[in-house]
Amino acid sequence: MIQKIFIPTLGRVDNQKTYDGLPDKWKEKASLVVQMQEVDQYDKSKYNLIVLPEELGGENGRCARSMGFIIDTLRYEFKYAIFDDDVSFVYTNKPESKVKPSNRPLEDDEYDYLFESLIPSWMDEGYVHIGLESTINISRDRDYQDNFRISQAVFYDGSNLKVDKIDWWRTEFSADFDCNLQLLRAGFKNRVSCRYRISTSPTQAAGGCSLNRTVERHNRVMRQLKENHKEFVSLYEKENLMEKGDSIKKLGAKIAWKKAYKSSQVGNISDFLVSNENNLDKS
């Protein structure tokens, strides 16, 4: 079972979309990860709060630092989830079913199935990081994909996550992409649900990363992502829909997720072959 849910949040004291959408049972397991300057604005009788150290907050506070703090500093050794604070959870019907609407909000018992049965069962199969596909992608007939994009809703098996193999802190934004690629390249496969998915807010919706993310900073992070994962990332310019309906141009990334994981297996196979060769009777 998913034992804890962490929701890093900034600038959205009165707009906790993710938390508010959870059934009461799962709200009890959820904690908002907040910055020092906002602590007093929260109703502590309503929310469980985890407060970032002061040096990780303030004007220099980044969503990625919340992620690093949860995973690398707290180091929980159980199954947990990290959700953005502006997502909603939906069930997506298979296109072949012809059922409309394609996406519908989850029922309470579906949250139970997802958090108590489905995600933990995949972790038991060896998947230490698991995601839910975004509804910005077209719906698929398959129930899941392996070694694919993870963003905004990530589940970790803390008991099997090799925390020290990954640099959880190095990006200002897009930490989900960077850490996912690091994990795949280190040989940790992922699985992404195509039935249980997330609906997300438009780029630069008020609060969150938009408080710090300018186009220049975003583009710098995309170039850093390319530098860190050269053969798996290609950059292009794209139009991004904004909250008020207008758009801006900025860099996007095309990422070869499956190729990243496959690259981790080459060394393993070579090591296996060398090991077998060394163990041969050469007499």
Coordinates of C-alpha atoms in Angstrom, one line a residue, residues 41-192:
Q41 CA -1.0 30.9 6.2
Y42 CA -2.2 27.3 6.5
D43 CA -4.9 25.9 8.7
K44 CA -2.9 23.3 10.7
S45 CA -6.1 21.6 11.9
K46 CA -6.9 20.8 8.3
Y47 CA -3.4 19.9 6.8
N48 CA -0.5 17.8 7.8
L49 CA 2.5 20.0 7.0
I50 CA 6.2 19.3 6.4
V51 CA 8.2 22.4 6.4
L52 CA 11.3 22.8 4.2
P53 CA 14.4 24.1 5.9
E54 CA 14.7 27.8 5.5
E55 CA 17.7 27.6 3.2
L56 CA 15.6 25.6 0.7
G57 CA 12.7 28.1 0.6
G58 CA 12.3 31.9 0.3
E59 CA 13.0 33.6 -3.0
N60 CA 15.3 30.7 -4.0
G61 CA 12.7 28.0 -3.3
R62 CA 12.2 25.5 -6.1
C63 CA 9.8 22.7 -6.6
A64 CA 12.8 20.5 -7.4
R65 CA 14.3 21.2 -3.9
S66 CA 11.1 19.8 -2.3
M67 CA 11.6 16.6 -4.3
G68 CA 15.2 16.4 -3.3
F69 CA 14.3 17.0 0.4
I70 CA 11.6 14.3 0.4
I71 CA 13.7 11.6 -1.4
D72 CA 17.3 12.4 -0.5
T73 CA 17.0 14.0 3.0
L74 CA 14.0 12.2 4.6
R75 CA 14.8 8.9 2.9
Y76 CA 11.6 7.0 3.7
E77 CA 11.9 3.2 3.3
F78 CA 8.3 2.5 2.3
K79 CA 6.1 3.0 -0.7
Y80 CA 5.1 6.6 -1.1
A81 CA 3.9 9.2 -3.8
I82 CA 4.9 12.7 -4.7
F83 CA 2.2 14.7 -6.5
D84 CA 2.2 18.2 -7.9
D85 CA -0.4 20.4 -6.1
D86 CA -2.5 21.0 -9.2
V87 CA -3.5 17.6 -10.6
S88 CA -6.7 15.7 -10.7
F89 CA -7.1 11.9 -11.1
V90 CA -9.1 10.4 -13.9
Y91 CA -10.0 7.0 -15.4
T92 CA -9.5 6.8 -19.1
N93 CA -11.6 4.4 -21.1
K94 CA -10.0 2.4 -23.9
P95 CA -10.6 4.0 -27.3
E96 CA -11.9 0.7 -28.6
S97 CA -14.6 0.7 -26.0
K98 CA -16.3 3.7 -27.6
V99 CA -17.4 4.8 -24.1
K100 CA -17.9 8.5 -23.5
P101 CA -16.7 10.6 -21.9
S102 CA -13.2 9.3 -22.4
N103 CA -12.0 10.6 -19.1
R104 CA -14.0 10.6 -15.8
P105 CA -13.0 11.5 -12.2
L106 CA -12.0 8.6 -10.1
E107 CA -14.5 7.1 -7.6
D108 CA -13.3 6.6 -4.0
D109 CA -12.9 2.9 -4.4
E110 CA -10.8 3.4 -7.5
Y111 CA -8.3 5.5 -5.4
D112 CA -8.2 2.5 -3.0
Y113 CA -7.5 0.1 -5.9
L114 CA -4.9 2.3 -7.4
F115 CA -3.0 3.1 -4.1
E116 CA -3.5 -0.2 -2.3
S117 CA -3.4 -2.8 -5.1
L118 CA -2.3 -1.7 -8.6
I119 CA 0.8 0.5 -7.9
P120 CA 2.1 -1.8 -5.0
S121 CA 1.7 -4.9 -7.2
W122 CA 3.9 -3.3 -9.9
M123 CA 6.4 -2.4 -7.3
D124 CA 6.5 -6.0 -6.2
E125 CA 7.4 -6.8 -9.8
G126 CA 10.5 -4.6 -9.5
Y127 CA 9.4 -1.2 -10.7
V128 CA 10.8 1.3 -8.1
H129 CA 9.3 4.4 -9.9
I130 CA 5.8 4.5 -11.4
G131 CA 3.8 7.2 -13.0
L132 CA 0.3 8.1 -14.3
E133 CA 0.1 9.3 -17.9
S134 CA -1.2 12.8 -18.5
T135 CA -4.5 13.4 -20.4
I136 CA -2.6 15.8 -22.7
N137 CA -1.6 12.5 -24.5
I138 CA -4.1 10.7 -26.7
S139 CA -5.8 7.8 -24.9
R140 CA -4.5 4.3 -25.6
D141 CA -5.9 0.8 -25.6
R142 CA -3.0 -0.6 -23.6
D143 CA -3.3 -0.4 -19.8
Y144 CA 0.3 0.7 -19.3
Q145 CA 3.7 1.5 -20.8
D146 CA 7.1 0.6 -19.6
N147 CA 10.0 3.0 -19.6
F148 CA 8.1 6.1 -20.5
R149 CA 7.6 9.7 -19.4
I150 CA 6.9 10.3 -15.7
S151 CA 5.8 13.7 -14.5
Q152 CA 3.7 15.4 -11.8
A153 CA 2.5 12.2 -10.1
V154 CA 5.3 9.7 -9.2
F155 CA 5.2 6.7 -6.9
Y156 CA 8.4 5.4 -5.3
D157 CA 9.3 2.2 -3.6
G158 CA 11.5 3.7 -0.9
S159 CA 12.7 0.3 0.3
N160 CA 14.3 -0.5 -3.1
L161 CA 15.2 3.0 -4.3
K162 CA 18.9 3.4 -4.6
V163 CA 18.9 7.1 -3.5
D164 CA 22.7 7.6 -3.7
K165 CA 22.8 6.7 -7.3
I166 CA 20.8 9.8 -8.4
D167 CA 21.4 13.5 -8.1
W168 CA 18.0 14.7 -7.0
W169 CA 19.0 18.4 -6.6
R170 CA 20.7 19.5 -9.8
T171 CA 17.9 21.1 -11.8
E172 CA 15.7 24.2 -11.0
F173 CA 12.7 22.7 -12.9
S174 CA 11.8 19.5 -14.7
A175 CA 13.3 17.4 -11.9
D176 CA 10.8 14.6 -12.8
F177 CA 12.4 14.3 -16.3
D178 CA 16.0 14.5 -15.1
C179 CA 15.6 12.0 -12.2
N180 CA 13.5 9.7 -14.4
L181 CA 16.2 9.6 -17.0
Q182 CA 18.9 9.1 -14.3
L183 CA 17.0 6.2 -12.9
L184 CA 16.4 4.6 -16.3
R185 CA 20.0 4.9 -17.2
A186 CA 21.0 3.4 -13.9
G187 CA 18.9 0.3 -14.8
F188 CA 15.7 1.1 -12.8
K189 CA 12.8 0.4 -15.1
N190 CA 9.5 2.3 -14.7
R191 CA 5.9 1.7 -15.5
V192 CA 3.3 4.3 -16.4

